[in-house]
């Protein structure tokens, strides 16, 4: 998976290529061999480029901070994360702040799947019931998914960092060993990342993602601490993947009609525009108001096309003037608005 995120306080931005000497070695959460670069006192690795800087941590190969100036020239940290890397491992809620969920992001129905006629059972960790106290499905790879683990830093420059993880056979019940590399790179007002995962011994399901939480106001807007005032535009998102009450895909492809609750493609719309609409209840699962939706990226009619040509998503805050354009080579884009559960 390859994605590029362009950021700025202007609508027009330019992608620039990065360069620099590559340092290699085995690092864990320490200095890379052959380099003076290493984590700071809070366990974070800082990268920088013109107009942008960011911090990453080995836990979950996560982004913890992303700094950019708003239209007033004030630097804002526009992603959610903890101040110290050690907090990620002890947080009981574990909201997947900025990490790489795996080896299978999103949900696996009944915590089981079939490959070549053989049924595999993986550890459940969501929607517990009396009969299934651990849960009835598997979310983000299980209770010890990839964003619950410390990755190894194998390359680090002032503008790029690569994390690696080896996931052994039968971990969480998944078949076969998987070796993964995640590289983050900063260039001029741009954050790019590339995710690679290779099954080395057996066939196995793999789906990776970046679980970044955005707040383009840098949590500094006195009127709201949420991102519901941000406008979202999904120009290719005319369809979504249908799900049941616990967000397991049903196999249905659902049209997002213009002006409907899930329409972000016909025109940009504030994320919270429909939160007062009672029909939004259940849109992100049973008793949940908001979005946890996989939008299909419909670009097949654009032949030929390159994923570099236009963004699949645009997020903008009128308060800060910061805009994020997201480019991706993937076929779907997940929108999660931290939906509100309604008590019965």
mmCIF file of C-alpha atoms in Angstrom:
data_model
loop_
_atom_site.group_PDB
_atom_site.id
_atom_site.type_symbol
_atom_site.label_atom_id
_atom_site.label_comp_id
_atom_site.label_asym_id
_atom_site.label_seq_id
_atom_site.Cartn_x
_atom_site.Cartn_y
_atom_site.Cartn_z
ATOM 1 C CA UNK A 1 0.000 0.000 0.000
ATOM 2 C CA UNK A 2 1.280 3.441 -0.937
ATOM 3 C CA UNK A 3 -0.268 6.691 0.231
ATOM 4 C CA UNK A 4 0.735 10.330 0.039
ATOM 5 C CA UNK A 5 -0.767 13.056 2.184
ATOM 6 C CA UNK A 6 -0.327 16.679 1.154
ATOM 7 C CA UNK A 7 -0.843 19.273 3.843
ATOM 8 C CA UNK A 8 -0.984 23.016 3.914
ATOM 9 C CA UNK A 9 -2.827 26.211 4.553
ATOM 10 C CA UNK A 10 -3.222 26.681 0.801
ATOM 11 C CA UNK A 11 -5.381 24.789 -1.660
ATOM 12 C CA UNK A 12 -2.531 24.188 -4.112
ATOM 13 C CA UNK A 13 0.463 22.100 -3.049
ATOM 14 C CA UNK A 14 3.399 20.486 -4.805
ATOM 15 C CA UNK A 15 4.856 17.020 -4.242
ATOM 16 C CA UNK A 16 8.644 16.999 -3.856
ATOM 17 C CA UNK A 17 11.001 14.023 -3.797
ATOM 18 C CA UNK A 18 13.162 13.353 -0.746
ATOM 19 C CA UNK A 19 16.793 12.344 -0.751
ATOM 20 C CA UNK A 20 19.453 11.579 1.796
ATOM 21 C CA UNK A 21 21.821 8.941 3.079
ATOM 22 C CA UNK A 22 20.127 5.816 4.410
ATOM 23 C CA UNK A 23 21.190 4.396 7.777
ATOM 24 C CA UNK A 24 20.535 0.716 8.341
ATOM 25 C CA UNK A 25 20.702 -1.552 11.335
ATOM 26 C CA UNK A 26 18.641 -3.233 14.025
ATOM 27 C CA UNK A 27 17.294 -0.730 16.461
ATOM 28 C CA UNK A 28 14.172 -1.667 18.386
ATOM 29 C CA UNK A 29 13.537 1.532 20.322
ATOM 30 C CA UNK A 30 17.152 2.714 20.280
ATOM 31 C CA UNK A 31 19.601 4.459 17.975
ATOM 32 C CA UNK A 32 20.044 2.979 14.505
ATOM 33 C CA UNK A 33 23.498 1.499 13.931
ATOM 34 C CA UNK A 34 25.729 3.944 12.089
ATOM 35 C CA UNK A 35 23.579 6.949 12.957
ATOM 36 C CA UNK A 36 23.423 9.545 15.700
ATOM 37 C CA UNK A 37 19.663 9.642 15.253
ATOM 38 C CA UNK A 38 17.496 7.999 17.855
ATOM 39 C CA UNK A 39 14.431 8.455 20.027
ATOM 40 C CA UNK A 40 14.128 11.508 22.248
ATOM 41 C CA UNK A 41 13.396 11.469 25.976
ATOM 42 C CA UNK A 42 9.744 10.650 25.214
ATOM 43 C CA UNK A 43 10.645 7.691 22.998
ATOM 44 C CA UNK A 44 9.843 9.520 19.757
ATOM 45 C CA UNK A 45 11.704 9.747 16.457
ATOM 46 C CA UNK A 46 11.445 13.159 14.814
ATOM 47 C CA UNK A 47 11.401 13.727 11.057
ATOM 48 C CA UNK A 48 11.292 17.076 9.302
ATOM 49 C CA UNK A 49 11.071 18.672 5.873
ATOM 50 C CA UNK A 50 10.165 22.155 4.598
ATOM 51 C CA UNK A 51 6.911 23.246 6.228
ATOM 52 C CA UNK A 52 6.331 20.019 8.142
ATOM 53 C CA UNK A 53 7.689 17.897 10.985
ATOM 54 C CA UNK A 54 6.438 14.740 12.662
ATOM 55 C CA UNK A 55 7.135 12.292 15.473
ATOM 56 C CA UNK A 56 6.880 8.513 15.198
ATOM 57 C CA UNK A 57 7.221 5.734 17.770
ATOM 58 C CA UNK A 58 8.182 2.071 17.584
ATOM 59 C CA UNK A 59 4.981 0.987 19.350
ATOM 60 C CA UNK A 60 2.623 0.080 16.528
ATOM 61 C CA UNK A 61 4.875 1.904 14.034
ATOM 62 C CA UNK A 62 2.682 4.849 14.992
ATOM 63 C CA UNK A 63 2.615 8.518 14.137
ATOM 64 C CA UNK A 64 2.202 10.500 17.361
ATOM 65 C CA UNK A 65 2.552 14.112 16.202
ATOM 66 C CA UNK A 66 2.255 15.966 12.896
ATOM 67 C CA UNK A 67 3.076 19.671 12.936
ATOM 68 C CA UNK A 68 2.174 22.242 10.289
ATOM 69 C CA UNK A 69 1.479 25.981 10.335
ATOM 70 C CA UNK A 70 -2.056 27.295 9.996
ATOM 71 C CA UNK A 71 -2.982 30.373 7.941
ATOM 72 C CA UNK A 72 -1.928 32.621 10.843
ATOM 73 C CA UNK A 73 1.534 31.067 10.923
ATOM 74 C CA UNK A 74 0.856 29.221 14.189
ATOM 75 C CA UNK A 75 2.191 25.678 14.332
ATOM 76 C CA UNK A 76 -0.523 23.086 15.002
ATOM 77 C CA UNK A 77 -0.223 19.407 15.922
ATOM 78 C CA UNK A 78 -2.995 17.953 13.772
ATOM 79 C CA UNK A 79 -3.045 14.265 14.772
ATOM 80 C CA UNK A 80 -4.012 12.638 18.069
ATOM 81 C CA UNK A 81 -1.375 10.900 20.145
ATOM 82 C CA UNK A 82 0.129 10.580 23.605
ATOM 83 C CA UNK A 83 2.944 12.795 24.877
ATOM 84 C CA UNK A 84 5.156 9.848 25.795
ATOM 85 C CA UNK A 85 5.642 6.585 23.897
ATOM 86 C CA UNK A 86 5.334 4.573 27.112
ATOM 87 C CA UNK A 87 1.677 5.608 27.489
ATOM 88 C CA UNK A 88 0.573 3.603 24.437
ATOM 89 C CA UNK A 89 1.273 0.237 26.022
ATOM 90 C CA UNK A 90 -0.558 0.958 29.273
ATOM 91 C CA UNK A 91 -3.681 2.669 27.939
ATOM 92 C CA UNK A 92 -6.523 0.225 28.589
ATOM 93 C CA UNK A 93 -8.852 1.744 26.027
ATOM 94 C CA UNK A 94 -6.196 1.571 23.290
ATOM 95 C CA UNK A 95 -7.903 3.664 20.602
ATOM 96 C CA UNK A 96 -5.308 2.644 17.974
ATOM 97 C CA UNK A 97 -3.764 6.134 17.938
ATOM 98 C CA UNK A 98 -1.842 6.486 14.680
ATOM 99 C CA UNK A 99 -0.717 2.865 14.469
ATOM 100 C CA UNK A 100 -0.658 0.143 11.810
ATOM 101 C CA UNK A 101 -3.352 -2.423 12.655
ATOM 102 C CA UNK A 102 -2.586 -5.917 11.398
ATOM 103 C CA UNK A 103 -2.094 -8.458 10.240
ATOM 104 C CA UNK A 104 -5.684 -7.835 9.180
ATOM 105 C CA UNK A 105 -7.173 -4.366 9.675
ATOM 106 C CA UNK A 106 -10.918 -4.098 10.273
ATOM 107 C CA UNK A 107 -13.114 -7.079 11.156
ATOM 108 C CA UNK A 108 -13.208 -10.848 10.616
ATOM 109 C CA UNK A 109 -16.653 -12.400 10.999
ATOM 110 C CA UNK A 110 -16.904 -15.198 13.576
ATOM 111 C CA UNK A 111 -13.117 -14.877 13.999
ATOM 112 C CA UNK A 112 -12.634 -17.533 11.332
ATOM 113 C CA UNK A 113 -11.853 -17.920 7.648
ATOM 114 C CA UNK A 114 -11.182 -20.672 5.115
ATOM 115 C CA UNK A 115 -8.079 -21.015 2.924
ATOM 116 C CA UNK A 116 -7.802 -23.919 0.474
ATOM 117 C CA UNK A 117 -10.507 -25.830 2.315
ATOM 118 C CA UNK A 118 -8.941 -25.466 5.750
ATOM 119 C CA UNK A 119 -10.715 -23.450 8.442
ATOM 120 C CA UNK A 120 -8.625 -21.213 10.664
ATOM 121 C CA UNK A 121 -9.802 -19.731 13.958
ATOM 122 C CA UNK A 122 -8.212 -16.519 15.192
ATOM 123 C CA UNK A 123 -8.570 -14.843 18.566
ATOM 124 C CA UNK A 124 -11.726 -12.787 19.061
ATOM 125 C CA UNK A 125 -11.583 -9.367 20.705
ATOM 126 C CA UNK A 126 -14.791 -7.473 19.896
ATOM 127 C CA UNK A 127 -18.509 -7.611 20.746
ATOM 128 C CA UNK A 128 -18.406 -9.981 23.738
ATOM 129 C CA UNK A 129 -21.513 -11.950 24.663
ATOM 130 C CA UNK A 130 -22.405 -14.314 27.491
ATOM 131 C CA UNK A 131 -21.577 -17.304 25.317
ATOM 132 C CA UNK A 132 -18.499 -15.646 23.793
ATOM 133 C CA UNK A 133 -16.886 -13.510 26.521
ATOM 134 C CA UNK A 134 -13.888 -12.608 24.327
ATOM 135 C CA UNK A 135 -16.121 -11.500 21.468
ATOM 136 C CA UNK A 136 -17.793 -12.779 18.327
ATOM 137 C CA UNK A 137 -15.411 -11.232 15.812
ATOM 138 C CA UNK A 138 -11.786 -10.171 15.420
ATOM 139 C CA UNK A 139 -10.883 -6.492 15.090
ATOM 140 C CA UNK A 140 -7.518 -5.234 13.782
ATOM 141 C CA UNK A 141 -5.737 -8.573 14.077
ATOM 142 C CA UNK A 142 -6.885 -9.598 17.546
ATOM 143 C CA UNK A 143 -5.959 -8.693 21.130
ATOM 144 C CA UNK A 144 -2.259 -8.649 20.232
ATOM 145 C CA UNK A 145 -2.529 -7.010 16.827
ATOM 146 C CA UNK A 146 0.374 -5.260 15.179
ATOM 147 C CA UNK A 147 -0.378 -1.861 16.680
ATOM 148 C CA UNK A 148 -0.051 -3.395 20.155
ATOM 149 C CA UNK A 149 3.563 -4.389 19.546
ATOM 150 C CA UNK A 150 6.954 -2.727 19.386
ATOM 151 C CA UNK A 151 8.399 -2.642 15.888
ATOM 152 C CA UNK A 152 12.094 -2.425 15.033
ATOM 153 C CA UNK A 153 13.615 0.663 13.451
ATOM 154 C CA UNK A 154 15.716 -0.582 10.521
ATOM 155 C CA UNK A 155 16.381 2.716 8.722
ATOM 156 C CA UNK A 156 16.311 6.343 9.823
ATOM 157 C CA UNK A 157 17.299 9.684 8.319
ATOM 158 C CA UNK A 158 16.221 13.196 9.214
ATOM 159 C CA UNK A 159 13.285 12.908 6.796
ATOM 160 C CA UNK A 160 12.454 9.182 6.658
ATOM 161 C CA UNK A 161 12.083 6.188 8.952
ATOM 162 C CA UNK A 162 11.386 2.493 8.323
ATOM 163 C CA UNK A 163 9.902 0.107 10.876
ATOM 164 C CA UNK A 164 9.914 -3.685 10.571
ATOM 165 C CA UNK A 165 7.905 -6.440 12.247
ATOM 166 C CA UNK A 166 8.084 -10.228 11.967
ATOM 167 C CA UNK A 167 4.767 -11.877 12.812
ATOM 168 C CA UNK A 168 5.297 -15.590 13.564
ATOM 169 C CA UNK A 169 3.222 -18.530 12.382
ATOM 170 C CA UNK A 170 0.053 -19.092 14.473
ATOM 171 C CA UNK A 171 0.296 -15.712 16.220
ATOM 172 C CA UNK A 172 -3.310 -14.835 17.163
ATOM 173 C CA UNK A 173 -4.248 -17.972 15.199
ATOM 174 C CA UNK A 174 -3.157 -16.692 11.779
ATOM 175 C CA UNK A 175 -1.328 -19.159 9.524
ATOM 176 C CA UNK A 176 2.234 -18.556 8.404
ATOM 177 C CA UNK A 177 4.975 -16.070 9.098
ATOM 178 C CA UNK A 178 4.615 -12.519 7.783
ATOM 179 C CA UNK A 179 7.401 -9.946 7.508
ATOM 180 C CA UNK A 180 6.321 -6.324 7.208
ATOM 181 C CA UNK A 181 8.039 -3.001 6.524
ATOM 182 C CA UNK A 182 6.466 0.431 6.955
ATOM 183 C CA UNK A 183 8.310 3.499 5.681
ATOM 184 C CA UNK A 184 7.294 7.067 6.500
ATOM 185 C CA UNK A 185 8.834 9.948 4.564
ATOM 186 C CA UNK A 186 8.442 13.712 4.839
ATOM 187 C CA UNK A 187 9.024 16.079 1.934
ATOM 188 C CA UNK A 188 7.800 19.599 1.237
ATOM 189 C CA UNK A 189 4.428 19.802 3.055
ATOM 190 C CA UNK A 190 3.987 16.097 2.360
ATOM 191 C CA UNK A 191 3.776 12.926 4.447
ATOM 192 C CA UNK A 192 4.177 9.734 2.398
ATOM 193 C CA UNK A 193 4.069 6.167 3.598
ATOM 194 C CA UNK A 194 4.574 2.759 2.052
ATOM 195 C CA UNK A 195 3.473 -0.502 3.672
ATOM 196 C CA UNK A 196 4.780 -3.893 2.572
ATOM 197 C CA UNK A 197 3.823 -7.275 4.049
ATOM 198 C CA UNK A 198 5.135 -10.601 2.745
ATOM 199 C CA UNK A 199 3.786 -14.028 3.716
ATOM 200 C CA UNK A 200 6.896 -16.214 3.807
ATOM 201 C CA UNK A 201 5.577 -19.702 4.612
ATOM 202 C CA UNK A 202 1.785 -20.039 4.152
ATOM 203 C CA UNK A 203 -1.183 -18.331 2.562
ATOM 204 C CA UNK A 204 -2.725 -15.872 4.994
ATOM 205 C CA UNK A 205 -5.067 -12.863 4.935
ATOM 206 C CA UNK A 206 -3.287 -9.504 5.108
ATOM 207 C CA UNK A 207 -4.788 -6.017 5.100
ATOM 208 C CA UNK A 208 -2.931 -3.010 6.484
ATOM 209 C CA UNK A 209 -3.906 0.589 7.112
ATOM 210 C CA UNK A 210 -2.903 3.751 8.933
ATOM 211 C CA UNK A 211 -5.191 4.418 11.898
ATOM 212 C CA UNK A 212 -4.552 8.168 12.131
ATOM 213 C CA UNK A 213 -6.914 10.477 14.014
ATOM 214 C CA UNK A 214 -7.077 13.980 12.551
ATOM 215 C CA UNK A 215 -7.882 17.329 14.133
ATOM 216 C CA UNK A 216 -6.821 20.115 11.790
ATOM 217 C CA UNK A 217 -7.453 22.721 14.484
ATOM 218 C CA UNK A 218 -4.730 21.166 16.612
ATOM 219 C CA UNK A 219 -7.264 20.865 19.463
ATOM 220 C CA UNK A 220 -6.970 24.654 19.869
ATOM 221 C CA UNK A 221 -10.432 25.696 18.684
ATOM 222 C CA UNK A 222 -12.258 27.133 21.703
ATOM 223 C CA UNK A 223 -15.626 26.392 20.117
ATOM 224 C CA UNK A 224 -15.104 22.639 19.739
ATOM 225 C CA UNK A 225 -12.555 19.973 20.627
ATOM 226 C CA UNK A 226 -13.800 17.656 17.875
ATOM 227 C CA UNK A 227 -13.250 17.477 14.127
ATOM 228 C CA UNK A 228 -16.965 17.513 13.322
ATOM 229 C CA UNK A 229 -16.594 21.055 11.956
ATOM 230 C CA UNK A 230 -14.120 19.845 9.311
ATOM 231 C CA UNK A 231 -15.365 19.509 5.748
ATOM 232 C CA UNK A 232 -14.767 16.162 4.043
ATOM 233 C CA UNK A 233 -14.753 15.533 0.309
ATOM 234 C CA UNK A 234 -14.554 12.038 -1.222
ATOM 235 C CA UNK A 235 -14.749 12.698 -4.977
ATOM 236 C CA UNK A 236 -14.779 8.983 -5.878
ATOM 237 C CA UNK A 237 -16.880 7.834 -2.908
ATOM 238 C CA UNK A 238 -20.260 7.302 -4.539
ATOM 239 C CA UNK A 239 -20.553 3.806 -3.062
ATOM 240 C CA UNK A 240 -19.801 2.143 0.258
ATOM 241 C CA UNK A 241 -19.478 -1.406 1.568
ATOM 242 C CA UNK A 242 -22.638 -2.527 3.350
ATOM 243 C CA UNK A 243 -22.300 -3.858 6.898
ATOM 244 C CA UNK A 244 -24.473 -5.468 9.547
ATOM 245 C CA UNK A 245 -25.163 -4.167 13.057
ATOM 246 C CA UNK A 246 -21.637 -5.018 14.287
ATOM 247 C CA UNK A 247 -19.966 -3.664 11.131
ATOM 248 C CA UNK A 248 -19.243 -7.003 9.479
ATOM 249 C CA UNK A 249 -19.387 -6.595 5.667
ATOM 250 C CA UNK A 250 -22.500 -8.149 4.142
ATOM 251 C CA UNK A 251 -21.204 -8.274 0.582
ATOM 252 C CA UNK A 252 -23.583 -5.525 -0.530
ATOM 253 C CA UNK A 253 -22.368 -2.469 -2.423
ATOM 254 C CA UNK A 254 -24.538 0.466 -1.361
ATOM 255 C CA UNK A 255 -25.043 3.666 -3.348
ATOM 256 C CA UNK A 256 -24.508 6.958 -1.528
ATOM 257 C CA UNK A 257 -27.299 9.028 -3.004
ATOM 258 C CA UNK A 258 -26.656 12.780 -3.394
ATOM 259 C CA UNK A 259 -27.581 14.730 -0.242
ATOM 260 C CA UNK A 260 -27.892 11.497 1.768
ATOM 261 C CA UNK A 261 -26.252 10.901 5.155
ATOM 262 C CA UNK A 262 -23.269 9.111 3.612
ATOM 263 C CA UNK A 263 -22.800 11.464 0.671
ATOM 264 C CA UNK A 264 -19.414 13.168 0.773
ATOM 265 C CA UNK A 265 -18.777 12.868 -2.967
ATOM 266 C CA UNK A 266 -21.291 15.189 -4.641
ATOM 267 C CA UNK A 267 -19.973 18.174 -2.681
ATOM 268 C CA UNK A 268 -17.781 18.751 0.390
ATOM 269 C CA UNK A 269 -19.724 18.475 3.645
ATOM 270 C CA UNK A 270 -18.954 18.949 7.314
ATOM 271 C CA UNK A 271 -18.466 15.609 9.072
ATOM 272 C CA UNK A 272 -20.956 16.629 11.746
ATOM 273 C CA UNK A 273 -23.534 18.068 9.340
ATOM 274 C CA UNK A 274 -26.001 15.228 9.946
ATOM 275 C CA UNK A 275 -25.276 14.410 13.587
ATOM 276 C CA UNK A 276 -28.605 15.908 14.662
ATOM 277 C CA UNK A 277 -30.445 13.731 12.139
ATOM 278 C CA UNK A 278 -31.982 10.742 13.977
ATOM 279 C CA UNK A 279 -31.466 8.624 10.863
ATOM 280 C CA UNK A 280 -27.716 8.694 11.545
ATOM 281 C CA UNK A 281 -28.268 6.451 14.574
ATOM 282 C CA UNK A 282 -26.977 2.994 13.657
ATOM 283 C CA UNK A 283 -24.928 4.265 10.720
ATOM 284 C CA UNK A 284 -21.704 3.133 12.420
ATOM 285 C CA UNK A 285 -23.152 0.048 14.077
ATOM 286 C CA UNK A 286 -25.885 -0.707 16.574
ATOM 287 C CA UNK A 287 -26.709 2.282 18.820
ATOM 288 C CA UNK A 288 -23.862 4.271 17.251
ATOM 289 C CA UNK A 289 -24.170 7.724 15.695
ATOM 290 C CA UNK A 290 -21.510 8.697 13.187
ATOM 291 C CA UNK A 291 -19.326 7.032 10.588
ATOM 292 C CA UNK A 292 -17.219 3.889 10.479
ATOM 293 C CA UNK A 293 -17.564 3.387 6.770
ATOM 294 C CA UNK A 294 -15.511 1.909 3.933
ATOM 295 C CA UNK A 295 -16.041 4.095 0.874
ATOM 296 C CA UNK A 296 -15.216 2.459 -2.445
ATOM 297 C CA UNK A 297 -12.832 4.485 -4.596
ATOM 298 C CA UNK A 298 -14.450 4.388 -8.033
ATOM 299 C CA UNK A 299 -11.670 5.300 -10.462
ATOM 300 C CA UNK A 300 -11.951 2.415 -12.937
ATOM 301 C CA UNK A 301 -13.686 4.604 -15.536
ATOM 302 C CA UNK A 302 -10.686 6.944 -15.528
ATOM 303 C CA UNK A 303 -8.551 4.930 -17.940
ATOM 304 C CA UNK A 304 -5.696 5.470 -17.982
ATOM 305 C CA UNK A 305 -5.175 7.044 -14.581
ATOM 306 C CA UNK A 306 -2.489 7.258 -11.937
ATOM 307 C CA UNK A 307 -3.244 7.371 -8.231
ATOM 308 C CA UNK A 308 -0.962 10.415 -8.103
ATOM 309 C CA UNK A 309 -3.351 12.396 -10.310
ATOM 310 C CA UNK A 310 -5.986 13.445 -7.789
ATOM 311 C CA UNK A 311 -6.771 12.925 -4.096
ATOM 312 C CA UNK A 312 -9.230 10.301 -2.905
ATOM 313 C CA UNK A 313 -10.058 12.437 0.133
ATOM 314 C CA UNK A 314 -9.819 16.077 1.134
ATOM 315 C CA UNK A 315 -10.226 17.239 4.728
ATOM 316 C CA UNK A 316 -10.317 20.949 5.538
ATOM 317 C CA UNK A 317 -10.831 23.159 8.563
ATOM 318 C CA UNK A 318 -12.187 26.646 7.987
ATOM 319 C CA UNK A 319 -11.031 27.609 11.498
ATOM 320 C CA UNK A 320 -7.317 26.889 10.959
ATOM 321 C CA UNK A 321 -7.291 27.040 7.162
ATOM 322 C CA UNK A 322 -5.381 23.755 7.082
ATOM 323 C CA UNK A 323 -6.253 21.316 4.310
ATOM 324 C CA UNK A 324 -5.190 17.689 3.923
ATOM 325 C CA UNK A 325 -5.266 15.966 0.526
ATOM 326 C CA UNK A 326 -4.877 12.181 0.621
ATOM 327 C CA UNK A 327 -3.656 10.190 -2.381
ATOM 328 C CA UNK A 328 -3.739 6.386 -2.300
ATOM 329 C CA UNK A 329 -3.276 3.370 -4.564
ATOM 330 C CA UNK A 330 -5.954 1.445 -2.634
ATOM 331 C CA UNK A 331 -9.539 0.627 -3.675
ATOM 332 C CA UNK A 332 -11.328 1.797 -0.532
ATOM 333 C CA UNK A 333 -11.065 4.545 2.058
ATOM 334 C CA UNK A 334 -12.263 4.109 5.643
ATOM 335 C CA UNK A 335 -13.869 7.067 7.426
ATOM 336 C CA UNK A 336 -14.130 6.816 11.211
ATOM 337 C CA UNK A 337 -15.664 9.681 13.165
ATOM 338 C CA UNK A 338 -15.359 8.245 16.690
ATOM 339 C CA UNK A 339 -19.082 7.547 16.743
ATOM 340 C CA UNK A 340 -21.162 8.075 19.865
ATOM 341 C CA UNK A 341 -22.731 5.028 21.498
ATOM 342 C CA UNK A 342 -26.278 5.586 22.713
ATOM 343 C CA UNK A 343 -27.247 4.061 26.063
ATOM 344 C CA UNK A 344 -30.406 2.008 26.144
#
